Amino acid sequence: MSDISKTTINLPKDLKKELKKMAIDEDTSLSGLIIKMIEEGMQSRNKTVISDED
C-alpha cells in the first residue's frame, strides 16, 4: 500500500454504528474496514471493466 493521507467523511449515524460492529467482528478498526471495503470494491470494479472489454 502507498502512503496514507487523512480524509474525513461524514456518515449517517446508523451506518457508522453498523460499520463499527462489522469492524469489531473482523477485529479491525473502522478506518481499516472502510479501506478494505474500498479496495475490494475497486478490485471488483476493475474485473468488471476488464470483462466488459472482452
PDB file of C-alpha atoms in Angstrom, residues 8-52:
ATOM      1  CA  THR A   8     -12.685  12.923   6.785  1.00  0.00           C
ATOM      2  CA  ILE A   9     -16.089  11.695   5.652  1.00  0.00           C
ATOM      3  CA  ASN A  10     -19.489  12.242   7.193  1.00  0.00           C
ATOM      4  CA  LEU A  11     -21.529   9.075   7.685  1.00  0.00           C
ATOM      5  CA  PRO A  12     -25.108   8.704   8.828  1.00  0.00           C
ATOM      6  CA  LYS A  13     -25.120   7.610  12.490  1.00  0.00           C
ATOM      7  CA  ASP A  14     -26.848   4.296  11.774  1.00  0.00           C
ATOM      8  CA  LEU A  15     -24.353   3.406   9.043  1.00  0.00           C
ATOM      9  CA  LYS A  16     -21.418   4.285  11.293  1.00  0.00           C
ATOM     10  CA  LYS A  17     -22.820   2.051  14.064  1.00  0.00           C
ATOM     11  CA  GLU A  18     -23.188  -0.856  11.634  1.00  0.00           C
ATOM     12  CA  LEU A  19     -19.679  -0.366  10.275  1.00  0.00           C
ATOM     13  CA  LYS A  20     -18.260  -0.237  13.810  1.00  0.00           C
ATOM     14  CA  LYS A  21     -19.992  -3.546  14.614  1.00  0.00           C
ATOM     15  CA  MET A  22     -18.544  -5.087  11.447  1.00  0.00           C
ATOM     16  CA  ALA A  23     -15.079  -3.782  12.319  1.00  0.00           C
ATOM     17  CA  ILE A  24     -15.286  -5.328  15.789  1.00  0.00           C
ATOM     18  CA  ASP A  25     -16.424  -8.652  14.294  1.00  0.00           C
ATOM     19  CA  GLU A  26     -13.473  -8.587  11.876  1.00  0.00           C
ATOM     20  CA  ASP A  27     -11.064  -7.486  14.627  1.00  0.00           C
ATOM     21  CA  THR A  28     -10.025  -4.304  12.830  1.00  0.00           C
ATOM     22  CA  SER A  29     -10.520  -0.565  13.134  1.00  0.00           C
ATOM     23  CA  LEU A  30     -13.309   1.382  11.473  1.00  0.00           C
ATOM     24  CA  SER A  31     -10.866   3.023   9.084  1.00  0.00           C
ATOM     25  CA  GLY A  32      -9.228  -0.347   8.343  1.00  0.00           C
ATOM     26  CA  LEU A  33     -12.621  -1.823   7.493  1.00  0.00           C
ATOM     27  CA  ILE A  34     -13.525   1.089   5.221  1.00  0.00           C
ATOM     28  CA  ILE A  35     -10.165   0.890   3.419  1.00  0.00           C
ATOM     29  CA  LYS A  36     -10.635  -2.863   2.938  1.00  0.00           C
ATOM     30  CA  MET A  37     -14.150  -2.337   1.561  1.00  0.00           C
ATOM     31  CA  ILE A  38     -12.961   0.356  -0.850  1.00  0.00           C
ATOM     32  CA  GLU A  39     -10.078  -1.818  -2.062  1.00  0.00           C
ATOM     33  CA  GLU A  40     -12.392  -4.809  -2.593  1.00  0.00           C
ATOM     34  CA  GLY A  41     -14.858  -2.605  -4.457  1.00  0.00           C
ATOM     35  CA  MET A  42     -12.116  -1.240  -6.698  1.00  0.00           C
ATOM     36  CA  GLN A  43     -10.844  -4.747  -7.472  1.00  0.00           C
ATOM     37  CA  SER A  44     -14.351  -5.913  -8.299  1.00  0.00           C
ATOM     38  CA  ARG A  45     -14.946  -2.853 -10.460  1.00  0.00           C
ATOM     39  CA  ASN A  46     -11.657  -3.375 -12.313  1.00  0.00           C
ATOM     40  CA  LYS A  47     -12.559  -7.011 -13.020  1.00  0.00           C
ATOM     41  CA  THR A  48     -15.959  -5.905 -14.355  1.00  0.00           C
ATOM     42  CA  VAL A  49     -14.397  -3.269 -16.609  1.00  0.00           C
ATOM     43  CA  ILE A  50     -11.863  -5.775 -17.980  1.00  0.00           C
ATOM     44  CA  SER A  51     -14.619  -8.369 -18.556  1.00  0.00           C
ATOM     45  CA  ASP A  52     -16.759  -5.805 -20.391  1.00  0.00           C
TER      46      ASP A  52
END
